[in-house]
C-alpha atoms as a PDB file:
ATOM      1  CA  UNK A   1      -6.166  50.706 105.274  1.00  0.00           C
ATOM      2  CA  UNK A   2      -7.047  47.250 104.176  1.00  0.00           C
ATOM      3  CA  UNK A   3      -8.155  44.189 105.145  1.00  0.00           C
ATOM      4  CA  UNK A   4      -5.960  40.917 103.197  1.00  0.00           C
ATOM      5  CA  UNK A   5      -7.756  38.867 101.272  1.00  0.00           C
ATOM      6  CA  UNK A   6      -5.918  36.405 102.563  1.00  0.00           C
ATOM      7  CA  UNK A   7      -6.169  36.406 106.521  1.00  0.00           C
ATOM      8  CA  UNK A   8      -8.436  38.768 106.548  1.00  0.00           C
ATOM      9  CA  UNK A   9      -6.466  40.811 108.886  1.00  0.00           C
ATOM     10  CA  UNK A  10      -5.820  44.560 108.393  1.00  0.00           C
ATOM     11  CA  UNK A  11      -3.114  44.805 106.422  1.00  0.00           C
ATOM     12  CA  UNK A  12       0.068  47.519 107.251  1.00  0.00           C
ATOM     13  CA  UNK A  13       0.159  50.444 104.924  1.00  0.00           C
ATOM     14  CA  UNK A  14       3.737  50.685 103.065  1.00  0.00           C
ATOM     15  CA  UNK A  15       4.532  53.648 100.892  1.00  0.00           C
ATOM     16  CA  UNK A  16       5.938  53.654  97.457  1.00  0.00           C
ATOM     17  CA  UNK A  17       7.422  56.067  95.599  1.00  0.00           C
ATOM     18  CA  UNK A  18       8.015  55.534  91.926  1.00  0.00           C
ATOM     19  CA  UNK A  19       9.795  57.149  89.091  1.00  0.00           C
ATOM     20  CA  UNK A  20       7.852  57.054  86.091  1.00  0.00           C
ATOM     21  CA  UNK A  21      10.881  57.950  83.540  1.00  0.00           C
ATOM     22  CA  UNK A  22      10.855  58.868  80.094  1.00  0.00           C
ATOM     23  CA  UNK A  23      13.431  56.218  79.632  1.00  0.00           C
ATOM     24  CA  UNK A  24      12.960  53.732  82.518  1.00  0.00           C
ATOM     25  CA  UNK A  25      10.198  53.270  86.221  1.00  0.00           C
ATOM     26  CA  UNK A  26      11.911  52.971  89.662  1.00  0.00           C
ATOM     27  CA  UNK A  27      10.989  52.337  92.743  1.00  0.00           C
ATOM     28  CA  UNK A  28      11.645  52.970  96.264  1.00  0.00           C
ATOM     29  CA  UNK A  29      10.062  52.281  99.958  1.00  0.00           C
ATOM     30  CA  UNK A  30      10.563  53.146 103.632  1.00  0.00           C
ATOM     31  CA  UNK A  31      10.668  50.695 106.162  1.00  0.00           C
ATOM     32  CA  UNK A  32       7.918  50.384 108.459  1.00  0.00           C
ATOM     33  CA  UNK A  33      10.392  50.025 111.434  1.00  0.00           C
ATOM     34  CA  UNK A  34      13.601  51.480 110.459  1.00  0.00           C
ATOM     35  CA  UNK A  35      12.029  54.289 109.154  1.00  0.00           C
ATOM     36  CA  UNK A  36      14.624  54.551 105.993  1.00  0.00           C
ATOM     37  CA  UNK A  37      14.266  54.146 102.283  1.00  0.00           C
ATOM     38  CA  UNK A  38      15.314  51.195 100.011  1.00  0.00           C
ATOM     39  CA  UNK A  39      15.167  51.157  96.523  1.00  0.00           C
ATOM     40  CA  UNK A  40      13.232  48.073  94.817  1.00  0.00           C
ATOM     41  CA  UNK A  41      15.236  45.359  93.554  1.00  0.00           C
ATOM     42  CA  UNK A  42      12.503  44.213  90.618  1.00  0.00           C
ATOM     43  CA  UNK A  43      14.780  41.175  89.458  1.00  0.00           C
ATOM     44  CA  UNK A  44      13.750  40.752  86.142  1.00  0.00           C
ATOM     45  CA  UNK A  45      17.164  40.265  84.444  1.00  0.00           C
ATOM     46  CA  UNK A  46      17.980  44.220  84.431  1.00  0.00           C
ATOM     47  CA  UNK A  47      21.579  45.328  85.161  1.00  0.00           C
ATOM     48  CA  UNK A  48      21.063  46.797  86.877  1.00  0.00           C
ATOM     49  CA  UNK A  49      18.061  45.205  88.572  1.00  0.00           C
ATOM     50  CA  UNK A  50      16.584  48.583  90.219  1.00  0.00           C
ATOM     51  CA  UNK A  51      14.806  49.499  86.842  1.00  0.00           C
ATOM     52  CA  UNK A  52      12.275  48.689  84.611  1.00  0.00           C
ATOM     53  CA  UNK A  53      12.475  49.747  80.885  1.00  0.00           C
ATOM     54  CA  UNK A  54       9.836  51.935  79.834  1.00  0.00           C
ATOM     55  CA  UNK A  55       9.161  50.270  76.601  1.00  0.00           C
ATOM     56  CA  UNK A  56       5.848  48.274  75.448  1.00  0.00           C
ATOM     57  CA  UNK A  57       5.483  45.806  72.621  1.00  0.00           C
ATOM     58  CA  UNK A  58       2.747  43.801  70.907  1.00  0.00           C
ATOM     59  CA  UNK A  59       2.763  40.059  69.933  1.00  0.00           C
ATOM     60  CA  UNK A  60       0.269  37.552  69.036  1.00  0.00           C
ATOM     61  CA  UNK A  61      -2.389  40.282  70.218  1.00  0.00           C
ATOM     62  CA  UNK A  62      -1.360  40.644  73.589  1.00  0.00           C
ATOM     63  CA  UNK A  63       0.776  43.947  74.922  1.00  0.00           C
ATOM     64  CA  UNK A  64       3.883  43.158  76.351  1.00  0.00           C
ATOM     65  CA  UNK A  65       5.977  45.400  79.099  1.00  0.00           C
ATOM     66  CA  UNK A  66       9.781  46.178  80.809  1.00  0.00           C
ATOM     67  CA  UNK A  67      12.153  43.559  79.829  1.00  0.00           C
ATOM     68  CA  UNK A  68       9.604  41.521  77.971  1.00  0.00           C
ATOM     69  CA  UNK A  69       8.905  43.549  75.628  1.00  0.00           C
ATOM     70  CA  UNK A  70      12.783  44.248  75.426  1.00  0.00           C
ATOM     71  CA  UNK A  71      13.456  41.137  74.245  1.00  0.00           C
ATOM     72  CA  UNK A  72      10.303  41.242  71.707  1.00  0.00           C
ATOM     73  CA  UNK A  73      11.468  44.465  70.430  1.00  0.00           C
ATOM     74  CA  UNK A  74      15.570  43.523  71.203  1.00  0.00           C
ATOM     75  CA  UNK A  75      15.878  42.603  66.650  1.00  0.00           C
ATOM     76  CA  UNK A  76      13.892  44.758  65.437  1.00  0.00           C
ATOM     77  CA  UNK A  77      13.961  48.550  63.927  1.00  0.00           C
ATOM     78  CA  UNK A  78      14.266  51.078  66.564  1.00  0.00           C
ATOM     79  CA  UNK A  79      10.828  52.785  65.309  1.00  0.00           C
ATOM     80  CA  UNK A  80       8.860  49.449  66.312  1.00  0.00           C
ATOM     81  CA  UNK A  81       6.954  49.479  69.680  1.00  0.00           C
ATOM     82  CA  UNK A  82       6.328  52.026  72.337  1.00  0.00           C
ATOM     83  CA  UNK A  83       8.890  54.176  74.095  1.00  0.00           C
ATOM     84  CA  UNK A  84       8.828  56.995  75.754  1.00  0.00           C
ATOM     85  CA  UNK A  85       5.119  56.817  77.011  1.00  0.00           C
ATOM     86  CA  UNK A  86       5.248  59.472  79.714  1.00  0.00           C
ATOM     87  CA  UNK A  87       6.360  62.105  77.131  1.00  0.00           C
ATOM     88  CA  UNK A  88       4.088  60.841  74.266  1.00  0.00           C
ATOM     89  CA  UNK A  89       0.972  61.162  76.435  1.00  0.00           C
ATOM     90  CA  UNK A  90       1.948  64.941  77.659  1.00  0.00           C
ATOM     91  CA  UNK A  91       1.344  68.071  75.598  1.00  0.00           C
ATOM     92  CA  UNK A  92       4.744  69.151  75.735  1.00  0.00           C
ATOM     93  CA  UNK A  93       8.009  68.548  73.308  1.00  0.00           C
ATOM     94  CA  UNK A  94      11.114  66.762  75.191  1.00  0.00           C
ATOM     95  CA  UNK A  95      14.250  65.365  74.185  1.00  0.00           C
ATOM     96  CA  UNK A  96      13.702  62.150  71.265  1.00  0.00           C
ATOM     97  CA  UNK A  97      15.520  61.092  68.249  1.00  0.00           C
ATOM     98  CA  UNK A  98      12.265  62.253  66.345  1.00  0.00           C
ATOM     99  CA  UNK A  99      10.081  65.087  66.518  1.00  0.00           C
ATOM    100  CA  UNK A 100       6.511  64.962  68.984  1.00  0.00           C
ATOM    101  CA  UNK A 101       4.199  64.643  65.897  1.00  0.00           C
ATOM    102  CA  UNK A 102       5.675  62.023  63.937  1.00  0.00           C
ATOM    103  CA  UNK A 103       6.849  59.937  67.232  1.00  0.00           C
ATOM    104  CA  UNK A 104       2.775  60.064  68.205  1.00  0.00           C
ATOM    105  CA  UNK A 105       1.602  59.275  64.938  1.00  0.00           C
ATOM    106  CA  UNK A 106       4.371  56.189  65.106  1.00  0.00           C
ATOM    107  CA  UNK A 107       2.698  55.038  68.414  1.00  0.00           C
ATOM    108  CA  UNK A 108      -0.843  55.628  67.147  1.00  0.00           C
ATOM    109  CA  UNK A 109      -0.260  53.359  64.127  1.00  0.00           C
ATOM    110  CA  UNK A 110       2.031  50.803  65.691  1.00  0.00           C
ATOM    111  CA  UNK A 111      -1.284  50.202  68.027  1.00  0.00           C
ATOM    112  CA  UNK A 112      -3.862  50.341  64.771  1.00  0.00           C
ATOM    113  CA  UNK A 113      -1.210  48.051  62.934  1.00  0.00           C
ATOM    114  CA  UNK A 114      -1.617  45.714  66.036  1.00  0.00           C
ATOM    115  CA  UNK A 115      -5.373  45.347  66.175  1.00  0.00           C
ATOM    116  CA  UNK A 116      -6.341  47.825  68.687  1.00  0.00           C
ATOM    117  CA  UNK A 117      -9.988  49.121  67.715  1.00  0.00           C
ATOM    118  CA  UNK A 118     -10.335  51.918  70.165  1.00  0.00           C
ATOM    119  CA  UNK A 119      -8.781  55.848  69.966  1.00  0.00           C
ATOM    120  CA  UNK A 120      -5.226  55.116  69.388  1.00  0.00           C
ATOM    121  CA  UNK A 121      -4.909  57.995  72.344  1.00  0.00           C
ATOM    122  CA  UNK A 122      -6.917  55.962  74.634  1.00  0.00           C
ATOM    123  CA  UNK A 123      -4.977  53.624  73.481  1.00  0.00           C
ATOM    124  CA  UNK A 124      -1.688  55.212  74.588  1.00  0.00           C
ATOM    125  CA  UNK A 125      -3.069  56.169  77.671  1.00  0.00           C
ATOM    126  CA  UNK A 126      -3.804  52.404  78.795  1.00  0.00           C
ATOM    127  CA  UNK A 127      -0.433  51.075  77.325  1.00  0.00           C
ATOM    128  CA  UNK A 128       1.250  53.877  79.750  1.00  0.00           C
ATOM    129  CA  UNK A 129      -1.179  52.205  83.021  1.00  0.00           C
ATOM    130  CA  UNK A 130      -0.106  48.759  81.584  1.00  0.00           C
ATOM    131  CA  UNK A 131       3.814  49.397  81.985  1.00  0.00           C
ATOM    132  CA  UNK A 132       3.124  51.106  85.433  1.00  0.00           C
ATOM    133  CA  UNK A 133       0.800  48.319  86.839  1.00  0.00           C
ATOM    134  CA  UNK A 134       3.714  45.884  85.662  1.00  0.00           C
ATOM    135  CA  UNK A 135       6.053  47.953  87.954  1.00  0.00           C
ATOM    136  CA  UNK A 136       3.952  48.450  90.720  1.00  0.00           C
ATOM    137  CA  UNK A 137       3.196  44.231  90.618  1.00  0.00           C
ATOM    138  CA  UNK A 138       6.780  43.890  90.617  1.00  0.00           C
ATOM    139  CA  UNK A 139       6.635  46.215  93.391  1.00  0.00           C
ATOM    140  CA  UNK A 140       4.180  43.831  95.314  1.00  0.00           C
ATOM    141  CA  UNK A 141       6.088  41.127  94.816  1.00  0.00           C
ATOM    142  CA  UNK A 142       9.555  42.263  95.980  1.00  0.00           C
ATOM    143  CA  UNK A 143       8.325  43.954  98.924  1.00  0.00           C
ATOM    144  CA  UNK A 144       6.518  39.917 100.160  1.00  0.00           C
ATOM    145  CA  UNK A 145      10.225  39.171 101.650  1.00  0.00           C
ATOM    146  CA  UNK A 146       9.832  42.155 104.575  1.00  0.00           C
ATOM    147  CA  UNK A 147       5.673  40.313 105.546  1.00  0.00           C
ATOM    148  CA  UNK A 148       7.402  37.374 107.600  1.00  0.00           C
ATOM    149  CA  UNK A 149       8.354  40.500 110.118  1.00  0.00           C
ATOM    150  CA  UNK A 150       6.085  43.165 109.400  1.00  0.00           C
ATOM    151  CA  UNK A 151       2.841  40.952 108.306  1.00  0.00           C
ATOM    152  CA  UNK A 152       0.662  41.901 105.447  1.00  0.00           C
ATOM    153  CA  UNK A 153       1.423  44.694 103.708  1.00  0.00           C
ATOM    154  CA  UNK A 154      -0.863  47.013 101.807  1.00  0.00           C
ATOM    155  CA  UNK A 155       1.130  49.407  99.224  1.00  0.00           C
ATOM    156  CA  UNK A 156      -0.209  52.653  98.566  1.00  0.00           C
ATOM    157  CA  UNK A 157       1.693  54.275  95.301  1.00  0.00           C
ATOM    158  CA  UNK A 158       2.905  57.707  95.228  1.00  0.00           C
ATOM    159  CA  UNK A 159       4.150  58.303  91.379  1.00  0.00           C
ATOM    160  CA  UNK A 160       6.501  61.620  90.861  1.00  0.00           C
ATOM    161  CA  UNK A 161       5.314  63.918  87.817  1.00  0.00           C
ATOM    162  CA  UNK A 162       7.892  66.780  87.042  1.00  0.00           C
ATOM    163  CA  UNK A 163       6.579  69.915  88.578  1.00  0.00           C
ATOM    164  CA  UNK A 164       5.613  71.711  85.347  1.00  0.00           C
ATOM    165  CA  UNK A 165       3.273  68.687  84.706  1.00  0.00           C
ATOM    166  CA  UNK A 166       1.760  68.841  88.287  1.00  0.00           C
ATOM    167  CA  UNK A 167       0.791  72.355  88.377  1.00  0.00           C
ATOM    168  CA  UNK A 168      -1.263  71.637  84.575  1.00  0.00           C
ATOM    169  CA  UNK A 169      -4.671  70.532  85.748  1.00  0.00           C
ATOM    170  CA  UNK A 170      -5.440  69.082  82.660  1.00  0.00           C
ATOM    171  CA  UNK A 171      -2.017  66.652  82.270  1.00  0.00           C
ATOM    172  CA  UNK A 172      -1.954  66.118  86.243  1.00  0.00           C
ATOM    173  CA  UNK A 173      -5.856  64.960  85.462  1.00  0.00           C
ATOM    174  CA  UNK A 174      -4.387  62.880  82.886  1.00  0.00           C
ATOM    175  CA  UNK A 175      -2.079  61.348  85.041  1.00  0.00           C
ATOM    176  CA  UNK A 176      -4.129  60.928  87.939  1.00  0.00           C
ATOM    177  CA  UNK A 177      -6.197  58.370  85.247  1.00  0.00           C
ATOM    178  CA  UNK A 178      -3.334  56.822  83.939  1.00  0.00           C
ATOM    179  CA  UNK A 179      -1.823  56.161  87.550  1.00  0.00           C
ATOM    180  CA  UNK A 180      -5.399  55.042  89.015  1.00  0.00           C
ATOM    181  CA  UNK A 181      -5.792  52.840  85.722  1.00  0.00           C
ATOM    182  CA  UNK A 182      -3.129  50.926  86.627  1.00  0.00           C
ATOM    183  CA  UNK A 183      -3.769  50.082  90.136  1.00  0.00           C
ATOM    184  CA  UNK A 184      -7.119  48.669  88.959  1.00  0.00           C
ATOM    185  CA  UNK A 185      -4.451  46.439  86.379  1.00  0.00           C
ATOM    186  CA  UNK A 186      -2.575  45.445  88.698  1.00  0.00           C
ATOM    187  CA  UNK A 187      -4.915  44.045  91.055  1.00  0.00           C
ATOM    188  CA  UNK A 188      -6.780  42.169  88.019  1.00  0.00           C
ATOM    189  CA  UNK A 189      -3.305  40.694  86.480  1.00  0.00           C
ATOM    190  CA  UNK A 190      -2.137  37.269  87.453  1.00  0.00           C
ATOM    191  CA  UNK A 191       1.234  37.952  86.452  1.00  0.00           C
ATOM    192  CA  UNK A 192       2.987  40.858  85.492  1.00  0.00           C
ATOM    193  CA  UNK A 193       5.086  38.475  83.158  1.00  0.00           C
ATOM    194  CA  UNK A 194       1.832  37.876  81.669  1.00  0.00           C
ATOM    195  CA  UNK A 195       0.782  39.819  78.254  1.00  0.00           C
ATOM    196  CA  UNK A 196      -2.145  42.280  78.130  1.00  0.00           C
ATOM    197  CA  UNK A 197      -4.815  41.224  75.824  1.00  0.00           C
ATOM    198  CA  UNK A 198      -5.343  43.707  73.425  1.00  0.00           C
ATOM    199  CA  UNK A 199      -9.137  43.546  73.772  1.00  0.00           C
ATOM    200  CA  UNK A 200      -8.695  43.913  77.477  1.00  0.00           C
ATOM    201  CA  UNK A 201      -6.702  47.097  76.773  1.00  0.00           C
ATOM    202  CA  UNK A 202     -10.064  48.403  74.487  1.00  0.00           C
ATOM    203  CA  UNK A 203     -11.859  47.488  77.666  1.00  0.00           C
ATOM    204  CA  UNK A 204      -9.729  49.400  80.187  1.00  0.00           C
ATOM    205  CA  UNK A 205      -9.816  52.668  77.644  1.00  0.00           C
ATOM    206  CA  UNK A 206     -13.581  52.551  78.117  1.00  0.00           C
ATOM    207  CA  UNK A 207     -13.535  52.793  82.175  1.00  0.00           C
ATOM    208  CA  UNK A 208     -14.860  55.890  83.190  1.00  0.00           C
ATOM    209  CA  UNK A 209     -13.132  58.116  86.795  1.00  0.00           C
ATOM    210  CA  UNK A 210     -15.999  56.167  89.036  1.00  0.00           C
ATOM    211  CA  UNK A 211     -15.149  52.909  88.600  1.00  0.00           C
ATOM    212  CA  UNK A 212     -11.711  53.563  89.293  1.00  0.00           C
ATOM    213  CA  UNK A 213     -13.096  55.572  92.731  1.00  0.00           C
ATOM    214  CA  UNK A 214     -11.421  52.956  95.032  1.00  0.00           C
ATOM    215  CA  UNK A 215      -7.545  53.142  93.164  1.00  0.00           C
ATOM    216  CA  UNK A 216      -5.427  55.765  95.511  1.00  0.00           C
ATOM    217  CA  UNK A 217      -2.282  56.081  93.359  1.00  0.00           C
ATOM    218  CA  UNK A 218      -1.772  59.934  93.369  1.00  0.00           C
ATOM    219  CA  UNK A 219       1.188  62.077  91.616  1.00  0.00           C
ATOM    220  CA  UNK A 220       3.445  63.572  93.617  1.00  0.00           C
ATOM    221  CA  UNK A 221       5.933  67.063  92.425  1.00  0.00           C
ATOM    222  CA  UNK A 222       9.355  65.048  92.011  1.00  0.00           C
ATOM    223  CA  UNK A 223      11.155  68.104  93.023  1.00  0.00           C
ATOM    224  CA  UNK A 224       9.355  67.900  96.195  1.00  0.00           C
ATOM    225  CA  UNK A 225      10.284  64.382  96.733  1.00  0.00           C
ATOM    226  CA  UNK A 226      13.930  65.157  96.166  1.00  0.00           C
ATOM    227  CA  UNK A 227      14.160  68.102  98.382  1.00  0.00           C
ATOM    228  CA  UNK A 228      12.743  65.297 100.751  1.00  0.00           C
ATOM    229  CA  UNK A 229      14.834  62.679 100.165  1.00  0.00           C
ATOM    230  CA  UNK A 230      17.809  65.278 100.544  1.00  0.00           C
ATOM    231  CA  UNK A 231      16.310  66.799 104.027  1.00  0.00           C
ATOM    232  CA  UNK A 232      16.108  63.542 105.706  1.00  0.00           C
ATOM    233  CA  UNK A 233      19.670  62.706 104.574  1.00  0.00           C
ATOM    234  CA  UNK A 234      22.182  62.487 107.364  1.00  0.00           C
ATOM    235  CA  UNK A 235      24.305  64.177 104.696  1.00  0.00           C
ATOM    236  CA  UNK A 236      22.573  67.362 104.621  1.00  0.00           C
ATOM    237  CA  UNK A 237      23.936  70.636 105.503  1.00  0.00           C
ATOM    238  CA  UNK A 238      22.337  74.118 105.844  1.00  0.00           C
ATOM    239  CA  UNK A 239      22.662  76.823 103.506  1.00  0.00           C
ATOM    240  CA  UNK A 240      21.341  77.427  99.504  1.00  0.00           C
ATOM    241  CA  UNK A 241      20.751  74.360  97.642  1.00  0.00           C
ATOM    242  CA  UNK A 242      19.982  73.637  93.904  1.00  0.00           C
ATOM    243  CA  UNK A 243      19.259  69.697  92.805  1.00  0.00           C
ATOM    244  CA  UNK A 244      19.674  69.103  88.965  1.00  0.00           C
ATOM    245  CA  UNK A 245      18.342  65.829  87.862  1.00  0.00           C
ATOM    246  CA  UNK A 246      19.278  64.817  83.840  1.00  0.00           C
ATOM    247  CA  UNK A 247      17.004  62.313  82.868  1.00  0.00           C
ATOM    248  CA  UNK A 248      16.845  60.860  79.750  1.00  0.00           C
ATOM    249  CA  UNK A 249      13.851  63.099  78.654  1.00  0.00           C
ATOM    250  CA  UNK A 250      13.775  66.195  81.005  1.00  0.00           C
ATOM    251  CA  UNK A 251      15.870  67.542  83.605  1.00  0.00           C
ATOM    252  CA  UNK A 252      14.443  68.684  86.493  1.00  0.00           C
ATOM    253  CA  UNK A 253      16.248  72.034  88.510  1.00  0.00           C
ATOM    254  CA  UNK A 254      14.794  72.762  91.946  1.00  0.00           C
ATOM    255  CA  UNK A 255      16.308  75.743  94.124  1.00  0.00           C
ATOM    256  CA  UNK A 256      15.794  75.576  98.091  1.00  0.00           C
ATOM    257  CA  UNK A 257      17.324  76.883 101.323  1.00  0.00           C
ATOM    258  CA  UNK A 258      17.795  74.237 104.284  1.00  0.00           C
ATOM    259  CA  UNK A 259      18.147  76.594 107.522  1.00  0.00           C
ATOM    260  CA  UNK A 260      19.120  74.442 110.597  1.00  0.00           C
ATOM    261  CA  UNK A 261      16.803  76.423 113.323  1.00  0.00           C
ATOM    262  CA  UNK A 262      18.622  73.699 116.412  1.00  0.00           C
ATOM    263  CA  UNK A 263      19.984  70.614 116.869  1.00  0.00           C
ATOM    264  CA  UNK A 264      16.110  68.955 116.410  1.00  0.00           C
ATOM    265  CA  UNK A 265      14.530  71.294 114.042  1.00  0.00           C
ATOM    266  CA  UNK A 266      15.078  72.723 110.915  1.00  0.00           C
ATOM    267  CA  UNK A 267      13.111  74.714 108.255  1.00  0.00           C
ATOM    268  CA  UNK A 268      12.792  74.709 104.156  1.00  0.00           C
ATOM    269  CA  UNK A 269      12.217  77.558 102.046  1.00  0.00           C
ATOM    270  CA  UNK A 270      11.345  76.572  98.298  1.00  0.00           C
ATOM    271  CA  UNK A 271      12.144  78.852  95.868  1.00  0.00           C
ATOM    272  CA  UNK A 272      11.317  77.748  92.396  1.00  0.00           C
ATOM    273  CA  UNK A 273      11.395  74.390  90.468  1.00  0.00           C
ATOM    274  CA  UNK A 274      11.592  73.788  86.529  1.00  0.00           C
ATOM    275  CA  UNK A 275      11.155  71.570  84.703  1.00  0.00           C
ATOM    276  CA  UNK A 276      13.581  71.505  80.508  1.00  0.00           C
ATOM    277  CA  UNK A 277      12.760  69.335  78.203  1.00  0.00           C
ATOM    278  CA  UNK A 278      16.037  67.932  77.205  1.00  0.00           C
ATOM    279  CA  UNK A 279      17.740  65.348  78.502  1.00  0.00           C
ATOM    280  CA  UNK A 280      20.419  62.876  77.984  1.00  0.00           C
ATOM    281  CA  UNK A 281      18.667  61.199  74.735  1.00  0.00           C
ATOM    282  CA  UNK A 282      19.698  64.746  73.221  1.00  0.00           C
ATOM    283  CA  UNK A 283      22.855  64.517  74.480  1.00  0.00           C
ATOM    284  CA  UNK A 284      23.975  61.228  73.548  1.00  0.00           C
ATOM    285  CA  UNK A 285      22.232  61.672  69.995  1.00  0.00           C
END
């Protein structure tokens, strides 16, 4: 819990679940009273307004995110500016126009071309942090409406990894950093319509895991959060289950039995989860 800076009153912990696509970030959040989820209207001129693009652009030495950098990047060459970020910063190939290697050594050089004067993987790394603290301040800012009957509200971000990526200490480590990174953005940024100054990004690639010791965004298996979201669902039925979700990168297959055990109580038995690395990209290319 927290206290608001504000009134100084302890603040009511919301939870947040976000989708950090290959393609595009969404959000959603349970009521504190109803006890259901919503997904997060951002409002930023998307249509549909429940996503933000997962692209980042540079201009004028600041780092642009979402729809701004969009509209930066909305004339220009395909191979300009940064896409993809949550595959680029994994070890793993997924579905892209180009192959892994050259797409990285795009991004590297895009941010070198740009003026950025630290490791071009650090680099990366922030740039990824910067278009999830611009979510997760979007976030902040949509969920104000519900504080005239719930008070202050105090988000804490849970931020879905495929499973394959969660059960890889080293890229859930990653993560972790990335995700943590950009809670410490977020609550330094004015605006989230605001650039990032590129010497401010150098600065954030240099933070080491204890000053980030009081950010709590965590990942969280997505296949777990489905078989959640589909257990709670007064849709659900009993019996063998198997949830495909095509993404524009990966698609994600998880396998499950839902046994109704009474009227109040039920039980889940998890078989296996995987995560491809193809997605719709391939498909539509």
């Amino acid at each position: 819990m927290r206290y608001s800076p504000g009134s100084g009153k302890l603040m009511k912990d919301i939870r947040i679940g976000l989708d950090f696509g290959t393609a595009f970030i969404k959000a959603a959040f349970r009521d504190p009273n109803l006890g259901k989820c919503f997904p997060v209207r951002f409002d930023v001129g998307s249509t549909p307004d429940y996503y933000v693009p997962s692209v980042v652009a540079i201009q004028n030495g600041k780092m642009f995110f979402g729809q701004g950098a969009e509209r930066i990047l909305e004339d220009r060459p395909q191979t300009e500016g940064l896409r993809n970020l949550k595959v680029l910063i994994t070890d793993k190939t997924a579905s892209r126009p180009v192959p892994l290697g050259v797409a990285l050594k795009r991004a590297e050089k895009y941010l070198i071309e740009n003026g950025l004067r630290c490791d071009p993987g650090l680099g990366l790394e922030v740039a990824s942090a910067g278009l999830v603290a611009h979510a997760m301040m979007l976030v902040r800012r949509a969920i104000r409406t519900f504080e005239s009957s719930y008070g202050d509200l105090n988000p804490l971000f849970q931020i879905c990894l495929p499973l394959d990526d969660f059960k890889n200490e080293d890229l859930k480590r990653k993560f972790q950093r990335v995700f943590r990174l950009a809670e410490a953005i977020s609550r330094d940024w004015t605006s989230p319509e605001d650039g990032l100054d590129i010497r401010e990004v150098e600065r954030y690639a240099q933070l080491r895991s204890e000053d980030l010791a009081d950010c709590h965004a965590s990942p969280v298996p997505e296949s777990i959060a489905e078989l959640k979201s589909y257990v709670d669902s007064p849709a659900r039925e009993g019996g063998l289950h198997a949830i495909i979700d095509i993404g524009a990168g990966t698609t994600d297959v998880s396998i499950f039995v839902l046994r109704n055990k009474g009227q109040t109580e039920e039980a889940v038995w998890f078989y296996t989860s995987r995560c491809i690395p193809r997605g719709m990209m391939e498909i539509e290319e």
